[in-house]
Amino acid sequence: MRENKPYTVVLDWESDWWEEGADTVRATGGHDDPVVFHVWAENACDASDFADEEADSLLGKKVAAYLKHIAIMHGHAPLVRDGE
């Protein structure tokens, strides 16, 4: 059995998110900022899948369908706070 490792997965909105056709979906949830998930997985591929599942759970499948993967990083990268 392989050991799970921490990953940070960054998802951002597809350009379609701001198009007229997404108005109804955008009104039901989501926002304009990238979405970051800290997950535990055996590998980066699994981390990507887990982040997708968390996005579906958090935002709903219709909204999460507009997210694309930007980066998968080793470890749980902390977010920078204002003024740092």
Coordinates of N, CA and C in Angstrom, one line a residue:
M1 N 0.8 -1.2 0.0 CA 0.0 0.0 0.0 C 0.9 1.3 0.0
R2 N 0.5 2.2 -0.9 CA 1.3 3.4 -1.0 C 0.7 4.4 0.0
E3 N 1.6 5.3 0.5 CA 1.2 6.3 1.4 C 0.7 7.6 0.8
N4 N -0.4 8.2 1.3 CA -0.9 9.4 0.8 C 0.0 10.6 1.2
K5 N 0.1 11.5 0.3 CA 0.9 12.7 0.5 C 0.1 14.0 0.3
P6 N 0.5 15.1 0.9 CA -0.3 16.3 0.7 C -0.1 17.0 -0.6
Y7 N -1.1 17.5 -1.2 CA -1.1 18.2 -2.5 C -1.9 19.5 -2.3
T8 N -1.5 20.5 -3.0 CA -2.4 21.7 -3.2 C -2.8 21.8 -4.7
V9 N -4.1 21.9 -4.9 CA -4.6 21.9 -6.3 C -5.3 23.2 -6.5
V10 N -4.9 24.0 -7.5 CA -5.4 25.3 -7.8 C -6.3 25.1 -9.1
L11 N -7.5 25.6 -9.0 CA -8.5 25.5 -10.1 C -8.9 27.0 -10.4
D12 N -9.0 27.3 -11.7 CA -9.5 28.6 -12.1 C -10.6 28.5 -13.1
W13 N -11.3 29.6 -13.3 CA -12.5 29.5 -14.1 C -12.2 29.6 -15.6
E14 N -12.8 28.7 -16.4 CA -12.7 28.8 -17.9 C -13.2 30.1 -18.3
S15 N -12.8 30.5 -19.5 CA -13.2 31.8 -20.0 C -14.7 31.9 -20.3
D16 N -15.3 30.7 -20.5 CA -16.8 30.6 -20.7 C -17.6 31.1 -19.4
W17 N -16.9 31.1 -18.3 CA -17.6 31.5 -17.0 C -18.1 32.9 -17.1
W18 N -17.4 33.7 -17.9 CA -17.8 35.1 -17.9 C -18.7 35.4 -19.2
E19 N -18.9 34.4 -20.0 CA -19.7 34.6 -21.2 C -21.2 34.7 -20.9
E20 N -22.0 35.2 -21.8 CA -23.4 35.3 -21.6 C -24.1 34.0 -21.3
G21 N -23.7 32.9 -21.9 CA -24.3 31.6 -21.7 C -24.2 31.1 -20.3
A22 N -23.3 31.6 -19.5 CA -23.1 31.1 -18.2 C -23.8 32.0 -17.1
D23 N -24.5 33.0 -17.5 CA -25.2 33.9 -16.6 C -26.0 33.2 -15.6
T24 N -26.9 32.2 -16.0 CA -27.8 31.5 -15.1 C -27.0 30.7 -14.1
V25 N -26.0 30.0 -14.6 CA -25.2 29.1 -13.7 C -24.4 30.0 -12.7
R26 N -23.8 31.1 -13.2 CA -23.0 32.0 -12.4 C -23.8 32.6 -11.3
A27 N -25.1 32.8 -11.5 CA -26.0 33.4 -10.5 C -26.3 32.4 -9.4
T28 N -26.1 31.1 -9.6 CA -26.4 30.0 -8.6 C -25.3 29.7 -7.7
G29 N -24.1 30.2 -8.0 CA -22.9 30.0 -7.1 C -21.6 30.3 -7.8
G30 N -20.6 30.1 -7.1 CA -19.3 30.4 -7.6 C -18.9 31.8 -7.4
H31 N -17.7 32.2 -7.9 CA -17.2 33.6 -7.7 C -16.2 33.7 -8.8
D32 N -15.4 34.8 -8.7 CA -14.4 35.1 -9.8 C -13.0 34.7 -9.4
D33 N -12.8 34.4 -8.2 CA -11.4 34.0 -7.7 C -11.1 32.6 -8.0
P34 N -9.8 32.2 -8.2 CA -9.4 30.8 -8.3 C -9.8 30.1 -7.0
V35 N -9.9 28.8 -7.1 CA -10.3 27.9 -6.0 C -9.1 27.0 -5.6
V36 N -8.8 26.9 -4.4 CA -7.6 26.1 -3.9 C -8.1 25.0 -3.0
F37 N -7.6 23.8 -3.2 CA -8.0 22.7 -2.4 C -6.7 22.0 -1.9
H38 N -6.7 21.7 -0.6 CA -5.6 20.9 0.0 C -6.2 19.5 0.2
V39 N -5.5 18.6 -0.5 CA -6.0 17.2 -0.5 C -4.8 16.2 -0.1
W40 N -5.2 15.0 0.2 CA -4.2 14.0 0.5 C -4.4 12.9 -0.6
A41 N -3.4 12.5 -1.2 CA -3.5 11.5 -2.3 C -2.2 10.7 -2.5
E42 N -2.3 9.6 -3.2 CA -1.1 8.8 -3.5 C -0.2 9.5 -4.5
N43 N -0.9 10.2 -5.5 CA -0.2 10.8 -6.6 C -0.9 12.0 -7.1
A44 N -0.3 12.8 -8.0 CA -0.9 14.0 -8.5 C -2.2 13.8 -9.2
C45 N -2.3 12.7 -10.0 CA -3.5 12.4 -10.7 C -4.7 12.2 -9.8
D46 N -4.4 11.4 -8.7 CA -5.5 11.2 -7.7 C -5.8 12.6 -7.0
A47 N -4.8 13.4 -6.7 CA -5.1 14.7 -6.1 C -6.0 15.5 -7.0
S48 N -5.7 15.5 -8.3 CA -6.6 16.2 -9.2 C -8.0 15.7 -9.2
D49 N -8.2 14.4 -9.1 CA -9.5 13.8 -9.0 C -10.2 14.2 -7.7
F50 N -9.5 14.2 -6.6 CA -10.1 14.5 -5.3 C -10.5 16.0 -5.3
A51 N -9.7 16.9 -5.9 CA -10.0 18.3 -6.0 C -11.3 18.5 -6.8
D52 N -11.4 17.8 -7.9 CA -12.7 17.8 -8.7 C -13.9 17.4 -7.9
E53 N -13.7 16.4 -7.1 CA -14.8 15.9 -6.2 C -15.2 16.9 -5.2
E54 N -14.2 17.6 -4.6 CA -14.4 18.6 -3.6 C -15.1 19.8 -4.2
A55 N -14.7 20.2 -5.4 CA -15.3 21.3 -6.1 C -16.8 21.0 -6.4
D56 N -17.1 19.8 -6.9 CA -18.5 19.4 -7.1 C -19.3 19.5 -5.8
S57 N -18.7 19.0 -4.7 CA -19.4 19.0 -3.5 C -19.6 20.5 -3.0
L58 N -18.6 21.3 -3.1 CA -18.7 22.7 -2.6 C -19.5 23.6 -3.4
L59 N -19.4 23.5 -4.7 CA -20.0 24.4 -5.6 C -21.2 23.9 -6.4
G60 N -21.3 22.5 -6.5 CA -22.3 21.9 -7.3 C -21.7 21.6 -8.7
K61 N -22.2 20.5 -9.3 CA -21.6 20.0 -10.6 C -21.7 21.1 -11.7
K62 N -22.8 21.8 -11.8 CA -23.0 22.7 -12.9 C -22.0 23.9 -12.8
V63 N -21.7 24.4 -11.6 CA -20.8 25.4 -11.4 C -19.3 24.9 -11.6
A64 N -19.0 23.8 -10.9 CA -17.7 23.2 -11.0 C -17.2 22.8 -12.4
A65 N -18.2 22.6 -13.3 CA -17.8 22.2 -14.6 C -17.1 23.4 -15.3
Y66 N -17.2 24.6 -14.8 CA -16.5 25.7 -15.4 C -15.0 25.9 -14.9
L67 N -14.6 25.0 -14.0 CA -13.3 25.1 -13.4 C -12.3 24.3 -14.2
K68 N -11.0 24.8 -14.4 CA -10.0 24.1 -15.0 C -8.7 24.0 -14.1
H69 N -7.9 23.0 -14.2 CA -6.8 22.9 -13.4 C -5.7 23.8 -13.8
I70 N -5.1 24.6 -12.9 CA -4.0 25.5 -13.1 C -2.7 24.9 -12.6
A71 N -2.7 24.4 -11.4 CA -1.5 23.9 -10.8 C -1.8 22.8 -9.8
I72 N -0.9 21.8 -9.7 CA -0.9 20.8 -8.7 C 0.5 20.9 -8.0
M73 N 0.5 21.2 -6.7 CA 1.8 21.4 -6.1 C 1.9 20.3 -4.9
H74 N 3.2 19.9 -4.7 CA 3.5 19.0 -3.6 C 3.3 19.8 -2.3
G75 N 2.7 19.2 -1.3 CA 2.6 19.9 0.0 C 1.3 20.7 0.0
H76 N 1.0 21.2 1.2 CA -0.1 22.1 1.4 C 0.4 23.5 1.5
A77 N 0.4 24.2 0.4 CA 1.0 25.6 0.3 C 0.0 26.5 1.0
P78 N 0.6 27.3 2.0 CA -0.3 28.3 2.7 C -0.6 29.5 1.8
L79 N -1.8 30.1 1.9 CA -2.1 31.3 1.2 C -1.4 32.4 1.8
V80 N -1.0 33.4 1.0 CA -0.3 34.6 1.5 C -1.4 35.6 2.0
R81 N -1.2 36.2 3.2 CA -2.1 37.1 3.7 C -1.8 38.5 3.3
D82 N -2.8 39.4 3.3 CA -2.5 40.8 3.0 C -1.4 41.4 3.9
G83 N -0.5 42.1 3.2 CA 0.6 42.7 4.0 C 1.9 41.8 4.1
E84 N 1.8 40.6 3.6 CA 3.0 39.7 3.7 C 3.9 39.9 2.5

